[in-house]
Short mmCIF file of C-alpha atoms and ligand atoms in Angstrom, two decimals:
data_model
loop_
_atom_site.label_atom_id
_atom_site.label_comp_id
_atom_site.label_asym_id
_atom_site.label_seq_id
_atom_site.Cartn_x
_atom_site.Cartn_y
_atom_site.Cartn_z
CA MET A 1 0.00 0.00 0.00
CA SER A 2 1.18 3.52 -0.64
CA SER A 3 1.51 6.58 1.50
CA HIS A 4 0.02 6.86 4.92
CA VAL A 5 -2.28 9.87 5.28
CA SER A 6 -1.79 11.54 8.61
CA ALA A 7 -4.38 13.43 10.62
CA PRO A 8 -3.53 16.94 9.30
CA ASP A 9 -4.59 15.85 5.81
CA LEU A 10 -8.18 15.39 6.87
CA SER A 11 -10.73 17.48 4.99
CA PRO A 12 -11.24 20.81 6.83
CA LEU A 13 -14.97 20.07 6.70
CA LEU A 14 -14.36 17.17 9.07
CA THR A 15 -12.21 18.99 11.55
CA ALA A 16 -14.86 21.76 11.76
CA ILE A 17 -17.58 19.36 12.95
CA PRO A 18 -18.38 20.10 16.61
CA ALA A 19 -17.42 17.34 19.04
CA PRO A 20 -20.23 15.24 20.51
CA ASP A 21 -21.55 16.34 23.89
CA ALA A 22 -19.05 15.44 26.63
CA GLU A 23 -21.91 14.26 28.81
CA ASN A 24 -23.59 10.95 27.91
CA ILE A 25 -27.34 10.68 27.43
CA THR A 26 -28.76 8.12 29.85
CA LEU A 27 -31.68 5.97 28.84
CA ARG A 28 -33.83 3.28 30.40
CA VAL A 29 -35.57 0.80 28.16
CA ASP A 30 -38.54 -1.55 28.29
CA ARG A 31 -38.45 -5.29 28.75
CA SER A 32 -38.44 -6.27 25.08
CA ALA A 33 -35.69 -3.80 24.16
CA GLU A 34 -33.71 -5.10 27.15
CA ARG A 35 -34.08 -8.65 25.88
CA ALA A 36 -32.96 -7.69 22.38
CA LEU A 37 -29.91 -5.81 23.70
CA ARG A 38 -28.91 -8.73 25.92
CA LYS A 39 -29.00 -10.89 22.81
CA ARG A 40 -26.59 -8.38 21.27
CA HIS A 41 -29.02 -6.90 18.79
CA PRO A 42 -27.28 -3.74 17.51
CA TRP A 43 -30.32 -1.44 17.44
CA LEU A 44 -32.43 0.26 20.08
CA PHE A 45 -35.65 1.52 18.49
CA GLU A 46 -37.28 4.73 19.75
CA ASP A 47 -40.37 2.88 20.99
CA GLY A 48 -38.25 0.75 23.35
CA ILE A 49 -37.19 3.81 25.37
CA ARG A 50 -38.99 4.30 28.73
CA GLU A 51 -37.02 7.15 30.16
CA GLN A 52 -34.49 9.56 28.73
CA GLN A 53 -32.71 12.15 30.86
CA ARG A 54 -32.13 14.70 28.06
CA GLU A 55 -32.44 15.29 24.34
CA GLY A 56 -29.31 14.95 22.25
CA ARG A 57 -27.71 15.45 18.87
CA ALA A 58 -26.74 12.82 16.32
CA GLY A 59 -23.52 11.25 17.54
CA ASP A 60 -23.87 11.84 21.26
CA HIS A 61 -23.11 8.75 23.33
CA ALA A 62 -26.18 7.11 24.83
CA VAL A 63 -25.76 4.83 27.84
CA ILE A 64 -28.58 2.34 28.23
CA PHE A 65 -29.67 0.91 31.60
CA ASP A 66 -32.04 -1.93 32.34
CA ARG A 67 -35.08 -1.67 34.60
CA ASN A 68 -32.85 -2.23 37.67
CA ARG A 69 -30.51 0.55 36.62
CA ASN A 70 -27.75 -1.84 35.59
CA PHE A 71 -25.60 -1.00 32.57
CA LEU A 72 -26.75 -2.72 29.40
CA ALA A 73 -25.01 -1.05 26.49
CA ILE A 74 -23.51 2.10 25.03
CA GLY A 75 -24.13 3.42 21.55
CA LEU A 76 -24.52 6.38 19.23
CA TYR A 77 -27.67 8.45 19.52
CA ASP A 78 -29.60 9.51 16.41
CA PRO A 79 -32.69 11.66 17.01
CA GLY A 80 -33.59 11.57 13.29
CA SER A 81 -33.97 7.81 13.00
CA SER A 82 -36.39 5.29 14.49
CA ILE A 83 -33.20 3.34 15.24
CA ARG A 84 -32.58 5.79 18.07
CA VAL A 85 -29.34 4.21 19.33
CA ARG A 86 -26.86 2.10 17.38
CA ILE A 87 -24.99 -0.08 19.82
CA LEU A 88 -21.20 0.06 20.00
CA HIS A 89 -20.76 -2.16 23.00
CA ALA A 90 -22.98 -4.29 25.25
CA GLY A 91 -22.18 -6.29 28.39
CA LYS A 92 -19.76 -4.85 30.95
CA PRO A 93 -19.16 -1.09 31.05
CA THR A 94 -16.18 -0.20 28.85
CA PRO A 95 -14.83 3.18 27.79
CA VAL A 96 -15.55 3.81 24.12
CA ASP A 97 -12.34 5.66 23.30
CA ALA A 98 -9.50 5.64 20.78
CA ASP A 99 -8.14 2.41 22.22
CA PHE A 100 -11.49 0.71 21.94
CA PHE A 101 -11.75 1.51 18.22
CA ARG A 102 -8.09 0.81 17.48
CA LYS A 103 -8.48 -2.72 18.88
CA ARG A 104 -11.66 -3.24 16.91
CA PHE A 105 -10.09 -2.05 13.63
CA ARG A 106 -7.04 -4.27 14.15
CA LYS A 107 -9.19 -7.32 14.75
CA LEU A 108 -11.30 -6.69 11.66
CA ALA A 109 -8.26 -6.05 9.46
CA ALA A 110 -6.67 -9.34 10.57
CA LEU A 111 -9.77 -11.25 9.46
CA ARG A 112 -9.24 -10.02 5.87
CA GLU A 113 -5.60 -11.05 5.53
CA PRO A 114 -6.30 -14.38 3.79
CA LEU A 115 -8.10 -12.51 1.00
CA ILE A 116 -5.09 -10.35 0.23
CA LYS A 117 -2.99 -13.49 -0.16
CA LYS A 118 -5.41 -14.66 -2.87
CA GLY A 119 -4.85 -11.73 -5.21
CA THR A 120 -7.70 -9.65 -3.83
CA ASP A 121 -7.31 -6.01 -2.85
CA GLY A 122 -10.97 -5.06 -3.17
CA TYR A 123 -12.89 -6.20 -0.12
CA ARG A 124 -15.08 -5.12 2.77
CA LEU A 125 -13.03 -4.21 5.81
CA ILE A 126 -15.87 -3.34 8.17
CA ASN A 127 -19.33 -4.79 7.73
CA GLY A 128 -21.43 -2.37 9.79
CA GLU A 129 -23.62 -3.74 12.57
CA ASN A 130 -22.44 -7.26 11.83
CA GLU A 131 -19.03 -6.30 13.16
CA GLY A 132 -19.77 -3.88 15.95
CA MET A 133 -19.76 -0.72 13.80
CA PRO A 134 -23.46 -0.08 13.19
CA GLY A 135 -24.29 2.05 10.18
CA PHE A 136 -20.59 2.16 9.20
CA THR A 137 -19.23 0.07 6.35
CA LEU A 138 -15.74 0.40 4.98
CA ASP A 139 -14.51 -1.07 1.70
CA ARG A 140 -11.06 -1.07 0.22
CA TYR A 141 -10.32 -0.80 -3.49
CA ALA A 142 -6.54 -1.02 -3.78
CA ASP A 143 -5.24 2.27 -2.31
CA SER A 144 -8.67 3.86 -1.84
CA LEU A 145 -10.92 3.33 1.15
CA VAL A 146 -14.65 3.99 0.81
CA LEU A 147 -16.68 4.67 3.92
CA LYS A 148 -20.43 4.37 3.60
CA LEU A 149 -22.55 5.80 6.42
CA TYR A 150 -26.16 4.92 7.17
CA THR A 151 -26.48 7.46 10.00
CA PRO A 152 -25.04 10.95 10.52
CA ALA A 153 -24.25 9.89 14.11
CA TRP A 154 -20.75 8.89 13.04
CA LEU A 155 -19.83 12.30 11.63
CA PRO A 156 -18.69 13.98 14.90
CA HIS A 157 -16.44 10.94 15.53
CA LEU A 158 -14.69 10.80 12.19
CA SER A 159 -11.80 13.13 13.01
CA LEU A 160 -10.87 10.71 15.81
CA LEU A 161 -11.62 7.52 13.87
CA ILE A 162 -10.05 8.19 10.48
CA PRO A 163 -6.45 8.58 11.75
CA LEU A 164 -6.93 5.36 13.73
CA LEU A 165 -8.26 3.60 10.65
CA LEU A 166 -5.38 4.78 8.53
CA GLU A 167 -2.92 3.66 11.18
CA VAL A 168 -4.29 0.11 10.86
CA GLN A 169 -5.13 0.32 7.15
CA PRO A 170 -2.77 2.67 5.31
CA ALA A 171 -4.38 4.12 2.20
CA GLU A 172 -3.97 6.95 -0.26
CA ARG A 173 -7.45 8.39 0.12
CA LEU A 174 -10.74 7.95 1.87
CA VAL A 175 -14.03 8.61 0.09
CA LEU A 176 -17.32 9.24 1.91
CA ARG A 177 -20.55 7.73 0.57
CA LEU A 178 -23.92 8.34 2.19
CA SER A 179 -27.08 6.27 2.21
CA ARG A 180 -30.12 7.84 0.59
CA GLU A 181 -31.66 8.55 4.04
CA VAL A 182 -28.53 10.29 5.27
CA MET A 183 -28.21 12.34 2.06
CA GLN A 184 -31.65 13.77 2.72
CA ARG A 185 -30.60 15.12 6.15
CA LYS A 186 -28.56 17.92 4.56
CA ASP A 187 -28.63 20.28 7.54
CA GLU A 188 -26.94 17.63 9.73
CA LEU A 189 -24.07 16.94 7.32
CA PHE A 190 -21.79 19.92 8.05
CA GLY A 191 -21.23 20.53 4.34
CA LEU A 192 -20.23 16.92 3.60
CA SER A 193 -21.97 15.10 0.78
CA ASP A 194 -22.05 11.79 -1.05
CA GLY A 195 -18.65 11.46 -2.72
CA THR A 196 -16.68 13.93 -0.55
CA ILE A 197 -13.01 12.97 -0.30
CA LEU A 198 -12.34 12.92 3.45
CA CYS A 199 -8.60 12.75 2.98
CA GLY A 200 -6.06 12.26 0.25
CA PRO A 201 -6.06 13.42 -3.37
CA GLU A 202 -9.13 13.82 -5.58
CA LEU A 203 -9.98 10.92 -7.88
CA ALA A 204 -9.16 11.52 -11.53
CA GLY A 205 -11.04 8.48 -12.85
CA PRO A 206 -12.01 4.97 -11.90
CA VAL A 207 -9.96 2.98 -9.43
CA LEU A 208 -8.42 -0.34 -10.50
CA PHE A 209 -8.39 -3.22 -8.04
CA ARG A 210 -7.87 -6.99 -8.07
CA GLU A 211 -10.27 -9.73 -7.12
CA ASN A 212 -8.97 -13.30 -7.11
CA GLY A 213 -6.34 -12.23 -9.63
CA LEU A 214 -8.76 -10.50 -12.03
CA THR A 215 -8.55 -6.72 -12.51
CA PHE A 216 -11.67 -4.57 -12.30
CA GLU A 217 -12.33 -0.87 -12.43
CA CYS A 218 -14.82 0.75 -10.13
CA ASP A 219 -16.10 4.24 -9.52
CA PRO A 220 -16.17 4.79 -5.74
CA LEU A 221 -17.75 8.24 -6.19
CA ARG A 222 -20.79 7.32 -8.24
CA GLY A 223 -20.87 3.52 -8.55
CA GLN A 224 -23.60 1.45 -6.93
CA LYS A 225 -23.03 0.56 -3.28
CA THR A 226 -19.41 1.68 -2.87
CA GLY A 227 -18.59 0.93 -6.52
CA PHE A 228 -18.66 -2.87 -6.75
CA PHE A 229 -20.70 -5.80 -5.45
CA LEU A 230 -18.01 -7.27 -3.24
CA ASP A 231 -20.53 -9.51 -1.47
CA GLN A 232 -20.83 -11.76 -4.56
CA ARG A 233 -17.13 -12.60 -4.80
CA GLU A 234 -17.46 -16.23 -3.78
CA ASN A 235 -20.48 -16.81 -5.99
CA ARG A 236 -18.54 -15.34 -8.90
CA GLU A 237 -15.75 -17.79 -8.16
CA ARG A 238 -18.24 -20.68 -8.22
CA VAL A 239 -19.49 -19.48 -11.60
CA GLY A 240 -15.90 -19.44 -12.85
CA ASN A 241 -15.55 -23.08 -11.84
CA LEU A 242 -18.69 -24.05 -13.78
CA ALA A 243 -18.13 -22.11 -16.97
CA CYS A 244 -15.63 -24.13 -19.00
CA GLY A 245 -16.77 -24.62 -22.60
CA LYS A 246 -20.14 -23.02 -21.96
CA GLU A 247 -22.30 -20.31 -23.43
CA VAL A 248 -23.13 -18.03 -20.53
CA LEU A 249 -25.80 -15.37 -20.02
CA ASN A 250 -25.24 -12.89 -17.18
CA VAL A 251 -28.47 -11.00 -16.49
CA PHE A 252 -28.18 -7.78 -14.41
CA SER A 253 -24.47 -7.95 -15.19
CA TYR A 254 -23.54 -4.49 -13.86
CA THR A 255 -19.83 -4.07 -14.74
CA GLY A 256 -19.37 -7.71 -15.73
CA GLY A 257 -18.21 -9.32 -12.48
CA PHE A 258 -19.76 -12.75 -13.11
CA SER A 259 -19.00 -12.43 -16.85
CA LEU A 260 -15.26 -12.11 -16.31
CA TYR A 261 -15.09 -15.05 -13.96
CA ALA A 262 -17.00 -17.11 -16.53
CA ALA A 263 -14.58 -16.00 -19.24
CA ARG A 264 -11.51 -16.83 -17.18
CA GLY A 265 -13.14 -20.16 -16.34
CA GLY A 266 -13.07 -21.00 -20.04
CA ALA A 267 -16.55 -20.02 -21.25
CA LYS A 268 -16.90 -20.06 -25.05
CA LYS A 269 -19.15 -17.06 -25.05
CA VAL A 270 -20.54 -14.65 -22.45
CA VAL A 271 -23.47 -12.27 -22.88
CA SER A 272 -23.70 -9.43 -20.31
CA LEU A 273 -27.20 -7.96 -20.09
CA ASP A 274 -27.99 -4.79 -18.14
CA ILE A 275 -30.19 -1.73 -18.40
CA SER A 276 -27.31 0.63 -17.65
CA LYS A 277 -25.15 1.79 -20.54
CA PRO A 278 -22.27 3.02 -18.32
CA ALA A 279 -22.24 -0.33 -16.47
CA LEU A 280 -21.96 -2.23 -19.77
CA ALA A 281 -19.24 0.12 -21.02
CA ALA A 282 -17.34 -0.63 -17.79
CA ALA A 283 -17.92 -4.37 -18.39
CA GLU A 284 -16.23 -4.02 -21.77
CA ARG A 285 -13.33 -2.12 -20.24
CA ASN A 286 -13.04 -4.82 -17.56
CA PHE A 287 -12.71 -7.45 -20.29
CA ALA A 288 -10.01 -5.33 -21.94
CA LEU A 289 -8.17 -5.02 -18.61
CA ASN A 290 -7.91 -8.81 -18.36
CA ARG A 291 -6.79 -9.63 -21.89
CA ALA A 292 -3.50 -10.92 -20.55
CA GLU A 293 -5.48 -13.99 -19.40
CA SER A 294 -5.62 -16.27 -22.42
CA GLN A 295 -9.04 -17.65 -21.50
CA VAL A 296 -10.50 -14.15 -21.27
CA ARG A 297 -9.00 -13.32 -24.67
CA ALA A 298 -10.51 -16.46 -26.16
CA THR A 299 -14.03 -15.77 -24.89
CA LYS A 300 -16.46 -13.90 -27.10
CA HIS A 301 -18.10 -11.18 -25.00
CA GLU A 302 -21.36 -9.63 -26.14
CA ILE A 303 -23.17 -6.83 -24.36
CA LEU A 304 -26.92 -6.42 -24.44
CA LEU A 305 -28.44 -3.13 -23.31
CA ALA A 306 -31.97 -4.05 -22.27
CA ASP A 307 -34.51 -4.31 -19.53
CA ALA A 308 -33.97 -7.80 -18.15
CA PHE A 309 -37.57 -8.94 -18.52
CA LYS A 310 -37.87 -7.69 -22.11
CA GLY A 311 -34.35 -8.77 -23.04
CA LEU A 312 -34.90 -12.33 -21.79
CA GLN A 313 -38.21 -12.50 -23.66
CA GLU A 314 -36.50 -11.41 -26.86
CA LEU A 315 -33.63 -13.86 -26.46
CA ALA A 316 -36.18 -16.64 -26.02
CA GLU A 317 -38.08 -15.54 -29.13
CA GLN A 318 -34.83 -15.47 -31.10
CA LYS A 319 -34.33 -19.06 -29.90
CA ARG A 320 -31.01 -18.19 -28.28
CA ARG A 321 -30.00 -20.83 -25.73
CA PHE A 322 -27.33 -20.92 -23.03
CA ASP A 323 -25.68 -23.53 -20.80
CA LEU A 324 -25.34 -21.27 -17.78
CA VAL A 325 -27.65 -18.40 -16.84
CA ILE A 326 -26.89 -16.06 -13.93
CA ILE A 327 -29.64 -13.76 -12.67
CA ASP A 328 -28.57 -11.32 -9.95
CA PRO A 329 -31.19 -8.55 -9.80
CA PRO A 330 -31.13 -5.42 -7.62
CA SER A 331 -33.14 -5.42 -4.41
CA PHE A 332 -36.81 -5.62 -5.32
CA ALA A 333 -38.17 -5.08 -1.81
CA LYS A 334 -37.00 -2.05 0.16
CA LYS A 335 -40.15 -2.17 2.32
CA GLN A 336 -42.23 -4.99 3.75
CA SER A 337 -45.14 -3.96 1.49
CA GLU A 338 -43.01 -4.69 -1.59
CA VAL A 339 -42.22 -8.30 -0.71
CA LYS A 340 -45.15 -9.76 -2.63
CA ASN A 341 -44.21 -7.96 -5.83
CA ALA A 342 -40.58 -8.91 -5.34
CA LEU A 343 -41.48 -12.60 -5.13
CA ALA A 344 -43.59 -12.26 -8.29
CA ALA A 345 -40.63 -10.63 -10.07
CA TYR A 346 -38.30 -13.47 -8.99
CA GLU A 347 -40.82 -15.97 -10.28
CA ARG A 348 -41.00 -14.24 -13.68
CA LEU A 349 -37.21 -14.06 -13.92
CA VAL A 350 -36.82 -17.77 -13.16
CA ARG A 351 -39.40 -18.66 -15.83
CA LEU A 352 -37.73 -16.40 -18.37
CA GLY A 353 -34.24 -17.61 -17.45
CA ILE A 354 -35.25 -21.24 -17.83
CA ARG A 355 -36.67 -20.55 -21.30
CA VAL A 356 -33.23 -19.60 -22.58
CA LEU A 357 -31.44 -22.40 -20.68
CA ARG A 358 -30.61 -25.70 -22.41
CA SER A 359 -31.82 -28.83 -20.69
CA GLY A 360 -29.27 -29.83 -18.05
CA GLY A 361 -27.91 -26.28 -17.90
CA HIS A 362 -27.02 -24.38 -14.74
CA LEU A 363 -29.15 -21.63 -13.27
CA VAL A 364 -27.62 -19.26 -10.72
CA MET A 365 -30.34 -17.19 -9.12
CA ALA A 366 -29.63 -14.54 -6.47
CA SER A 367 -31.64 -12.20 -4.25
CA CYS A 368 -30.23 -9.31 -2.24
CA SER A 369 -33.57 -8.19 -0.79
CA ALA A 370 -33.14 -8.33 3.00
CA ARG A 371 -36.89 -8.39 3.46
CA VAL A 372 -37.33 -11.54 1.40
CA SER A 373 -36.41 -14.51 3.60
CA ALA A 374 -34.19 -17.29 2.31
CA GLU A 375 -37.05 -19.73 2.62
CA GLU A 376 -39.49 -17.56 0.64
CA PHE A 377 -36.91 -16.97 -2.05
CA PHE A 378 -35.77 -20.56 -2.51
CA ASN A 379 -39.39 -21.74 -2.52
CA VAL A 380 -40.37 -19.29 -5.22
CA VAL A 381 -37.42 -20.31 -7.39
CA HIS A 382 -38.32 -24.00 -7.14
CA ASP A 383 -42.05 -23.36 -7.62
CA ALA A 384 -41.46 -21.29 -10.75
CA ALA A 385 -39.32 -24.05 -12.25
CA GLN A 386 -41.85 -26.73 -11.34
CA LYS A 387 -44.66 -24.73 -12.96
CA VAL A 388 -42.89 -24.66 -16.31
CA GLY A 389 -42.11 -28.38 -16.06
CA ARG A 390 -38.33 -27.86 -15.72
CA PRO A 391 -37.60 -28.64 -12.04
CA ILE A 392 -34.29 -27.63 -10.51
CA ASP A 393 -31.86 -30.10 -8.98
CA GLU A 394 -30.18 -28.04 -6.36
CA VAL A 395 -26.37 -28.00 -6.33
CA SER A 396 -25.88 -25.49 -3.52
CA ARG A 397 -27.24 -22.53 -1.65
CA SER A 398 -24.94 -19.75 -0.65
CA GLY A 399 -24.77 -16.22 0.70
CA HIS A 400 -22.25 -13.47 1.21
CA ALA A 401 -18.50 -13.67 0.79
CA VAL A 402 -16.32 -14.12 3.93
CA ASP A 403 -15.69 -10.41 4.34
CA HIS A 404 -19.45 -9.87 4.83
CA PRO A 405 -20.04 -11.81 8.05
CA VAL A 406 -23.59 -11.90 9.35
CA GLY A 407 -23.98 -10.80 12.97
CA PHE A 408 -27.72 -10.23 13.32
CA PRO A 409 -30.84 -11.43 11.50
CA GLU A 410 -31.30 -8.28 9.39
CA GLY A 411 -27.69 -8.59 8.22
CA GLU A 412 -28.42 -11.71 6.20
CA TYR A 413 -29.65 -10.39 2.87
CA LEU A 414 -27.85 -12.25 0.09
CA LYS A 415 -29.22 -15.59 -1.03
CA CYS A 416 -28.03 -17.51 -4.05
CA LEU A 417 -29.10 -20.82 -5.52
CA PHE A 418 -27.02 -22.92 -7.89
CA GLY A 419 -29.03 -25.59 -9.65
CA ILE A 420 -29.25 -27.83 -12.69
CA VAL A 421 -32.46 -27.38 -14.65
CA ALA A 422 -34.21 -30.36 -16.27
N1 SAH B 501 -24.27 -9.10 -10.71
C1 SAH B 501 -23.63 -7.82 -10.51
C2 SAH B 501 -24.44 -6.90 -9.63
C3 SAH B 501 -25.83 -6.62 -10.11
S1 SAH B 501 -26.45 -5.14 -9.48
C4 SAH B 501 -22.22 -8.03 -9.97
O1 SAH B 501 -21.86 -9.14 -9.52
O2 SAH B 501 -21.44 -7.09 -9.99
C5 SAH B 501 -27.91 -4.91 -10.30
C6 SAH B 501 -27.80 -4.44 -11.74
O3 SAH B 501 -29.11 -4.49 -12.29
C7 SAH B 501 -27.34 -3.01 -11.96
O4 SAH B 501 -26.24 -3.02 -12.83
C8 SAH B 501 -28.52 -2.31 -12.65
O5 SAH B 501 -28.12 -1.42 -13.67
C9 SAH B 501 -29.25 -3.45 -13.25
N2 SAH B 501 -30.70 -3.29 -13.46
C10 SAH B 501 -31.62 -2.72 -12.65
N3 SAH B 501 -32.85 -2.84 -13.17
C11 SAH B 501 -32.71 -3.52 -14.33
C12 SAH B 501 -33.61 -3.98 -15.33
N4 SAH B 501 -34.91 -3.78 -15.22
N5 SAH B 501 -33.12 -4.66 -16.37
C13 SAH B 501 -31.80 -4.88 -16.49
N6 SAH B 501 -30.90 -4.48 -15.59
C14 SAH B 501 -31.34 -3.80 -14.53
#
């Protein structure tokens, strides 16, 4: 890794953010919130609060006591969210100071070391609530770190945390990304916005990084998530292992992640289908970046700019057929009320995917909708296949890559089925 950025290089916007209140907010909670916190759930919802000694600002420390006034947990207060406190620590009272975070960052960095040894320098370093840093995810793409925040409560802490992070994880720059909810809270952002460089030089163009020895570009400023779908790394690797000699269709291809693994795995031909022109242009550049790999060079790559539902329909009508079809759509259910429609969309995609799949071909079907349970999703995939008389023999079910550990029920969003279709 290149140069270490020291504290003075932090964006002046950060250093101007007022410190959190020196005095903690104390809270008492009801029985069900107490139970959840004892089970190490990372969120205290506003309706679980019974008593609160004062109001506070986003980022103040909140200390939570049980009904007998015993310490339960400490976390970050956020008056603008129904998740009123995001828990940093539960159990025995512990000071939440520089040492606390340094230890946590060191531990999380050590867990990622095996990835680096496998030719990967694009990975998630901190997986939010699943790893004790609620609402705070940190990804690395080679020399750039990308911090994505889901609450403004972290902002007053960043001038302490970033130097600690860079001590453990040297990097050239750190980019800030904000969730849609946080972006809307403009008057709590102290002039920061989605894409602000928190330290280090501006970005002149996309960043190049390696994943299992393949090179990809990503745009940490504007790309989806933090620029790449790191959570699918292991599923991409599985696809690579299946692809030899095959004609492959990658639906919702984004910048061609699955496509490149298929190509390196020896696919004869790969079609990347997506509705986004810039994503497909990046997919083509990603193929060009990996031409040194003879298998990638030998694979014919075709891009198809289309809506997935229409595009699949058209491919079927043109009687195009594939041996391996990957369908990895965006989240279809952001709210509970959208789950039914999401399941119907998955069902349609499975039917359409099977129509263009040769008998005995592989279907890889994924869902990243946290609100759709694994059971609901896998059932709908099987039902859809049954209904068209092409049942699926399951090969495996899988989820997130190792750098996306799951620490609480809501953290388990990615589901993926590998199957052979009759
Ligand atoms: N499989 C990808 C990630 C997919 S993200 C990877 O491993 O990197 C979801 C993709 O779906 C995005 O690229 C988005 O542009 C695309 N998309 C969203 N709606 C679509 C639609 N109706 N038809 C086709 N693509 C769509």
